[in-house]
mmCIF file of C-alpha atoms and ligand atoms in Angstrom:
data_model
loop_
_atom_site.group_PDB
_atom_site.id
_atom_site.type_symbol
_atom_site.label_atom_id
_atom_site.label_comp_id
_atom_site.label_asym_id
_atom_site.label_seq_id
_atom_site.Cartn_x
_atom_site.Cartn_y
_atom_site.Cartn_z
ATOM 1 C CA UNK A 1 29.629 7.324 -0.571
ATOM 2 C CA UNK A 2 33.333 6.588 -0.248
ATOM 3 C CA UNK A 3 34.265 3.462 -1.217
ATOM 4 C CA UNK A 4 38.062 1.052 -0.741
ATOM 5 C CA UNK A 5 38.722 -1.131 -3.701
ATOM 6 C CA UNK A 6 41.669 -3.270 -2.892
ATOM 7 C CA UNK A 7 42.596 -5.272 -6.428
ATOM 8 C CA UNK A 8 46.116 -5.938 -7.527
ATOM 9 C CA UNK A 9 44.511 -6.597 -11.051
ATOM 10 C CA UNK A 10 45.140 -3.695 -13.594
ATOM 11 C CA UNK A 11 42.472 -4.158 -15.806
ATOM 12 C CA UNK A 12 40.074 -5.386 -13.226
ATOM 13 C CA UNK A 13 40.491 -2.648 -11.114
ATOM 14 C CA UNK A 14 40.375 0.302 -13.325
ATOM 15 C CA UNK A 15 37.242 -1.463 -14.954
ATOM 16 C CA UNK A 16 35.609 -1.856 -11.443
ATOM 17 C CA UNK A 17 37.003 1.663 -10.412
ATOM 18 C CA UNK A 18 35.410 3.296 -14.026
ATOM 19 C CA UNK A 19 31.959 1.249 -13.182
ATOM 20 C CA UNK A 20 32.119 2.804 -9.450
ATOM 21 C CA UNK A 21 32.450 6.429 -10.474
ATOM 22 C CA UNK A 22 30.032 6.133 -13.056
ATOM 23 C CA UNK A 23 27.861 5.329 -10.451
ATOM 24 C CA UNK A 24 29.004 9.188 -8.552
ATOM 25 C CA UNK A 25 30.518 6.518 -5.917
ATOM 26 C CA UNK A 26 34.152 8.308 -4.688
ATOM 27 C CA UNK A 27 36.844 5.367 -5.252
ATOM 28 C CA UNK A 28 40.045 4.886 -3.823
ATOM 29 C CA UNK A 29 42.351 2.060 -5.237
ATOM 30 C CA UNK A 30 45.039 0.279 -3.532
ATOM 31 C CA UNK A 31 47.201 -2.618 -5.063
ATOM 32 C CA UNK A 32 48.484 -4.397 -1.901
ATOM 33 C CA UNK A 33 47.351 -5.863 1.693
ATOM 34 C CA UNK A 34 50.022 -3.091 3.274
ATOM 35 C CA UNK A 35 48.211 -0.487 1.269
ATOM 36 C CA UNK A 36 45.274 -0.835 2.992
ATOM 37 C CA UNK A 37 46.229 -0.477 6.643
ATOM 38 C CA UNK A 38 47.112 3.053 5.320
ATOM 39 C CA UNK A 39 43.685 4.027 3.412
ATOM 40 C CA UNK A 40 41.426 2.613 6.505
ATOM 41 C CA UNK A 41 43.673 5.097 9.120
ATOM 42 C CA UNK A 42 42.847 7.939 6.759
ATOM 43 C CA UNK A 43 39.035 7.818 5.777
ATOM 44 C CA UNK A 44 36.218 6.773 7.241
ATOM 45 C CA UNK A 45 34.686 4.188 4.183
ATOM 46 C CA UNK A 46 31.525 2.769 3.425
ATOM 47 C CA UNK A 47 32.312 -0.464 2.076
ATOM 48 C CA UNK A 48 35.239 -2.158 1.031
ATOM 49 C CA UNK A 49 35.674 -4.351 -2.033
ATOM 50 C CA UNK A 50 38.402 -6.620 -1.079
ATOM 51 C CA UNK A 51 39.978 -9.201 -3.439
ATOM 52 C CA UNK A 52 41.699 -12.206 -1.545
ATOM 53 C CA UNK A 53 44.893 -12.945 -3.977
ATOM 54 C CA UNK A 54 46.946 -10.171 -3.112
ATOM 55 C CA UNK A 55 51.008 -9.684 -3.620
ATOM 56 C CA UNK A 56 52.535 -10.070 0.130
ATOM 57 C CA UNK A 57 49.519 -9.713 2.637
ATOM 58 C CA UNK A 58 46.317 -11.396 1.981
ATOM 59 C CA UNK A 59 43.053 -10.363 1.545
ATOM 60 C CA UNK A 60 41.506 -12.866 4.210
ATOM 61 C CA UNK A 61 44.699 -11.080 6.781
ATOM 62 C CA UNK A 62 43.320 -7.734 6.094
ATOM 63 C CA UNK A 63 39.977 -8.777 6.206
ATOM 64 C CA UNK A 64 40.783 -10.349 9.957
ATOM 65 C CA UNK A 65 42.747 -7.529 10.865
ATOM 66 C CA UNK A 66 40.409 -5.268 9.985
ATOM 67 C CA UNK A 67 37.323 -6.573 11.633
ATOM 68 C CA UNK A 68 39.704 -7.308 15.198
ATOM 69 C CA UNK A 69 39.792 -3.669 15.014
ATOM 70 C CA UNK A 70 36.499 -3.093 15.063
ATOM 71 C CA UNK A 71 35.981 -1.591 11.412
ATOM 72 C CA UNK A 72 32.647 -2.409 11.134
ATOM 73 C CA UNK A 73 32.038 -1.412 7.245
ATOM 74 C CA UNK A 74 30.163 -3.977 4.856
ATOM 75 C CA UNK A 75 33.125 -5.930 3.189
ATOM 76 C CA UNK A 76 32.582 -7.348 -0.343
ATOM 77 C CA UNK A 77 34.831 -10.205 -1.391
ATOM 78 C CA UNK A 78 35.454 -10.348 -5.219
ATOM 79 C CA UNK A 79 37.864 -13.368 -6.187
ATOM 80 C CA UNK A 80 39.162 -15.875 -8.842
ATOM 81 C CA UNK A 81 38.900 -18.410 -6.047
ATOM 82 C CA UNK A 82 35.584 -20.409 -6.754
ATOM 83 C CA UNK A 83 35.380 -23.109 -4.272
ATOM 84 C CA UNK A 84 33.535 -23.527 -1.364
ATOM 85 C CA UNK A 85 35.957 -23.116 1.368
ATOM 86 C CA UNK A 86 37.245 -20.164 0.659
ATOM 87 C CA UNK A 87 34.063 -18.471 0.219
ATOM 88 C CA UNK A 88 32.729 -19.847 3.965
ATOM 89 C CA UNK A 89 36.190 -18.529 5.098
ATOM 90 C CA UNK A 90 35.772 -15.306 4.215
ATOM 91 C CA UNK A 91 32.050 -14.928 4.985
ATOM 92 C CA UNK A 92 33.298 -16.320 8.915
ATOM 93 C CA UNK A 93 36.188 -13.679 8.849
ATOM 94 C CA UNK A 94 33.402 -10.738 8.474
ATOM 95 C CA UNK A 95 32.876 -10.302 4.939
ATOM 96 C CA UNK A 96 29.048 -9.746 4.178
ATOM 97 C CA UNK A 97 28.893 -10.643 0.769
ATOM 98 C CA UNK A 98 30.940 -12.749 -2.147
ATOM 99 C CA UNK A 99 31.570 -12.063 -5.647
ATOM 100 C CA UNK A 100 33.317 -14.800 -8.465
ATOM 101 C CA UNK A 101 35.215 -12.985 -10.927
ATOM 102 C CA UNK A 102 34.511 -13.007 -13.620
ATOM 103 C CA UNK A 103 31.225 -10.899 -12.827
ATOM 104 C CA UNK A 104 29.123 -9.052 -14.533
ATOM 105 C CA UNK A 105 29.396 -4.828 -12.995
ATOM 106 C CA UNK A 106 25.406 -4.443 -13.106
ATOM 107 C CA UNK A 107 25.792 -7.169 -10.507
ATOM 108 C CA UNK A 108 28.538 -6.006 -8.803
ATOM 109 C CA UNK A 109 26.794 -2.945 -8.126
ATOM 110 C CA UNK A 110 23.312 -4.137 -7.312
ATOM 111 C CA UNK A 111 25.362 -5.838 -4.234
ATOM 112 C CA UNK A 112 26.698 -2.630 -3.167
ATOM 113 C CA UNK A 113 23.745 -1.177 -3.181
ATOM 114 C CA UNK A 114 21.956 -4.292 -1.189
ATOM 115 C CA UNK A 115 24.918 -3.894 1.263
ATOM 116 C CA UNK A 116 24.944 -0.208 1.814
ATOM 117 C CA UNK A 117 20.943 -0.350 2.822
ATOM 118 C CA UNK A 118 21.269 -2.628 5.194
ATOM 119 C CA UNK A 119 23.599 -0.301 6.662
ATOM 120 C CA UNK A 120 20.776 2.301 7.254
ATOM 121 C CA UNK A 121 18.551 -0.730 7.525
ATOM 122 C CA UNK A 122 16.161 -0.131 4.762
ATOM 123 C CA UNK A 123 14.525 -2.667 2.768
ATOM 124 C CA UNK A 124 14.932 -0.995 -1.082
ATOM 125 C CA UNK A 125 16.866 0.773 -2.751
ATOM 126 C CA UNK A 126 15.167 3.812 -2.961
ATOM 127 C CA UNK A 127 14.842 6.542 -0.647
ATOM 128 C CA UNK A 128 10.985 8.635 0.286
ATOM 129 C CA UNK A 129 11.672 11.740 2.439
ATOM 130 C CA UNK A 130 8.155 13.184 2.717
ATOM 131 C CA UNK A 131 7.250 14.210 -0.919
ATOM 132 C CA UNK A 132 10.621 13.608 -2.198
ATOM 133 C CA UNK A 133 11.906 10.192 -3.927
ATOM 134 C CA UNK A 134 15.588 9.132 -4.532
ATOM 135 C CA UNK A 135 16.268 6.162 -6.789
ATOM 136 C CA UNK A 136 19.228 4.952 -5.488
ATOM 137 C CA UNK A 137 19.937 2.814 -8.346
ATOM 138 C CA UNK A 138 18.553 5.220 -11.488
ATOM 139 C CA UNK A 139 19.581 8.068 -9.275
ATOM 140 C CA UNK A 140 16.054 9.918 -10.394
ATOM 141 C CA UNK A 141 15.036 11.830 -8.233
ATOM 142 C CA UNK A 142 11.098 13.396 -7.875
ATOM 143 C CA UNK A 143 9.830 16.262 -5.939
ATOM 144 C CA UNK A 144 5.677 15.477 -5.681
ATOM 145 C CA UNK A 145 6.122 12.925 -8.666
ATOM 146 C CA UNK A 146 7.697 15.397 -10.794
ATOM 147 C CA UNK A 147 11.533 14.689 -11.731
ATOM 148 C CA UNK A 148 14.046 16.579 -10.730
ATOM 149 C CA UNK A 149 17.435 16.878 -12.419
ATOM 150 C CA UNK A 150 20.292 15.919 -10.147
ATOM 151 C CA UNK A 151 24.266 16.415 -11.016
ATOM 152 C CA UNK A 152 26.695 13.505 -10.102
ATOM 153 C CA UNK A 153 27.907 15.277 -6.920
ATOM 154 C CA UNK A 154 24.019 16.549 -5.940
ATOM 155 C CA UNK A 155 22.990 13.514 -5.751
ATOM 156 C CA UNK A 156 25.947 12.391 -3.739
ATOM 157 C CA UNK A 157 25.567 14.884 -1.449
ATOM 158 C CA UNK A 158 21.598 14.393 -1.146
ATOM 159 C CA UNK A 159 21.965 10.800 -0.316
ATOM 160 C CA UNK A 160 24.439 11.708 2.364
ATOM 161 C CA UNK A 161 22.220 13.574 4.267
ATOM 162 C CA UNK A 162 19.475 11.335 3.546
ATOM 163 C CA UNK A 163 20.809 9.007 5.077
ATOM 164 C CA UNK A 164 21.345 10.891 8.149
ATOM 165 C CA UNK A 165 17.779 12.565 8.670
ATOM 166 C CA UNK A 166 17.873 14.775 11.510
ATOM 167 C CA UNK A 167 21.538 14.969 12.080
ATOM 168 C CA UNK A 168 24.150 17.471 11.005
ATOM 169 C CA UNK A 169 26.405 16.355 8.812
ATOM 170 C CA UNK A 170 29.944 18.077 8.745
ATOM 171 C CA UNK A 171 31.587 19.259 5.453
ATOM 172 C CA UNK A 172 34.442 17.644 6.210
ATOM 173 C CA UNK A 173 32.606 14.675 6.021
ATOM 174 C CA UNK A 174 30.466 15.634 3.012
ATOM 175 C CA UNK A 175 33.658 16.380 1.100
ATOM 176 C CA UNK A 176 35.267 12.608 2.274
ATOM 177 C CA UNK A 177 32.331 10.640 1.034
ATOM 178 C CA UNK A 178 32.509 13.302 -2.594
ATOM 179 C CA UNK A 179 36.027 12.773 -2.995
ATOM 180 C CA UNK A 180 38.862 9.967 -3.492
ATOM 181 C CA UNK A 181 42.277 11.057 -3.410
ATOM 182 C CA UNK A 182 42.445 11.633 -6.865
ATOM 183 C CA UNK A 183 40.049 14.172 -7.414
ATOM 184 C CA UNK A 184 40.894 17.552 -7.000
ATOM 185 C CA UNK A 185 38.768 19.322 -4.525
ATOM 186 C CA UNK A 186 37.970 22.983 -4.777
ATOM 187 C CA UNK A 187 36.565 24.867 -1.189
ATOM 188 C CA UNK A 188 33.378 25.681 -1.043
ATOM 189 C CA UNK A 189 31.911 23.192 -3.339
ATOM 190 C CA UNK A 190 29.810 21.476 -0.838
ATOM 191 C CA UNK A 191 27.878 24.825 -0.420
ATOM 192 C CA UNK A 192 27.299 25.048 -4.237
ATOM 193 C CA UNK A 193 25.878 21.692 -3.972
ATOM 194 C CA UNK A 194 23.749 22.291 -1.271
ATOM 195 C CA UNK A 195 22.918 25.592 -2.938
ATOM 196 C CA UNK A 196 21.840 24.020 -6.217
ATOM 197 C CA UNK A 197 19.560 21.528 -4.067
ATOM 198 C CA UNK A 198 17.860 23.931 -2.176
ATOM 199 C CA UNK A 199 16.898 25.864 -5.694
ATOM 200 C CA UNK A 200 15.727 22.432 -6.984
ATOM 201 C CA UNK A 201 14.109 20.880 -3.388
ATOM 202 C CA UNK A 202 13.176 24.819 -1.325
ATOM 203 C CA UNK A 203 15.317 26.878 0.409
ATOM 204 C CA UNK A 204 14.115 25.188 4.047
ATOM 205 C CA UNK A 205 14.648 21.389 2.641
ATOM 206 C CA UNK A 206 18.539 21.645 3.838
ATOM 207 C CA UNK A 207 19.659 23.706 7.120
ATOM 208 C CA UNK A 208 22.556 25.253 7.725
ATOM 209 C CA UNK A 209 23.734 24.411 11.113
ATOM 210 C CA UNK A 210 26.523 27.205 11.239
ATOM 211 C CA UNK A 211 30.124 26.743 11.480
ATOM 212 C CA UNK A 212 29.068 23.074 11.963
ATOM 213 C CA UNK A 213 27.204 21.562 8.611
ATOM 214 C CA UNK A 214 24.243 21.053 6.775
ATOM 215 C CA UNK A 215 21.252 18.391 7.993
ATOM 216 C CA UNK A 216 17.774 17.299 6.627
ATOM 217 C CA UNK A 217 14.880 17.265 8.649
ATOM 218 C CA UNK A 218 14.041 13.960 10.037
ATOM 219 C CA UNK A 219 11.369 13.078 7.790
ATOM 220 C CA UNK A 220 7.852 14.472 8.346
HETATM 221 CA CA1 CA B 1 44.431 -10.782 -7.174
#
């Protein structure tokens, strides 16, 4: 999961940013409204976090702009601005969700969570594939009850093609939702993932679609 945090904040962000990839979420950061424009041409998020107070264009313009374009990503408001009309203003301009700073990160991301099911339109946060469970919140995984040990980036890229049963995934687009533009991406790491998962799940539980990607089976 790739995620846009749009703060101008230093401490807020890089605590929000630290909470995020402790949680094996890829994070990009941007400081301005401008910023942003540039980030959403490049990558293809899953949610936005999207503080309103922002030096030269404002959150609730980007927000606008945003959904006029038909980016239809969940959008999390976090703000210092507490009162009531601002909070129906942004919820009207597309935001799904609204979060008073201070806030506490456990809440922060139990939203984010809440917000990126409802994107694949299921109910908890935890995912059954036949005989295999993914906590999306622990991140524990089990194989027939048992646990099964899962790496940052494993489970990152099992929950990507979870949520995609039956269709191939690119790994183009496994790398974008593994990566912000900070990290350093070696080739071929997406196949070690998968690699490692097939060890740990069996060697049919992820297909190789070749020269194309990797999918999960629709579930049984
Ligand atoms: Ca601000």
């Amino acid at each position: 999961m790739r995620l846009l945090l749009v703060e101008d904040d230093p401490m807020i962000g890089e605590s929000i940013e630290e909470g995020l990839r402790g949680e094996s979420y890829a994070v990009d950061w941007v400081r301005t409204g401008g910023d942003v424009e540039l980030a959403l041409a490049g990558v293809a998020y899953d949610l936005m976090l999207l503080d309103l107070g922002l030096p030269g264009k404002q959150g609730m313009e980007v927000l606008r702009a945003a959904r006029a374009r038909g980016d239809d990503f969940p959008v999390l408001i976090i703000t210092a601005r507490d009162g009531t009309p601002a909070r129906v203003e942004g919820l009207d301009a597309g935001a799904d969700d609204y979060l008073v700073k201070p806030f506490d990160l456990d809440e922060l991301l139990a939203r984010i969570r809440a917000l990126l099911r409802r994107r694949v339109s299921r109910t908890q946060s935890v995912i059954v594939h036949g005989n295999l469970r993914l906590d999306l919140a622990s991140h524990e995984a089990t194989l027939d009850g048992q646990p099964v040990k899962l790496s940052a980036r494993e489970f990152s890229v099992l929950r990507v093609l979870l949520d995609n049963p039956g269709s191939v995934v690119s790994k183009a687009q496994l790398e974008e939702k593994l990566y912000g533009w900070n990290a350093e991406v070696e080739s071929n790491t997406v196949d070690v993932y998968v690699h490692h998962l097939r060890k740990k799940f069996g060697s049919d539980f992820i297909k190789n679609v070749r020269g194309v990607g990797y999918k999960i089976a629709a579930a049984p």
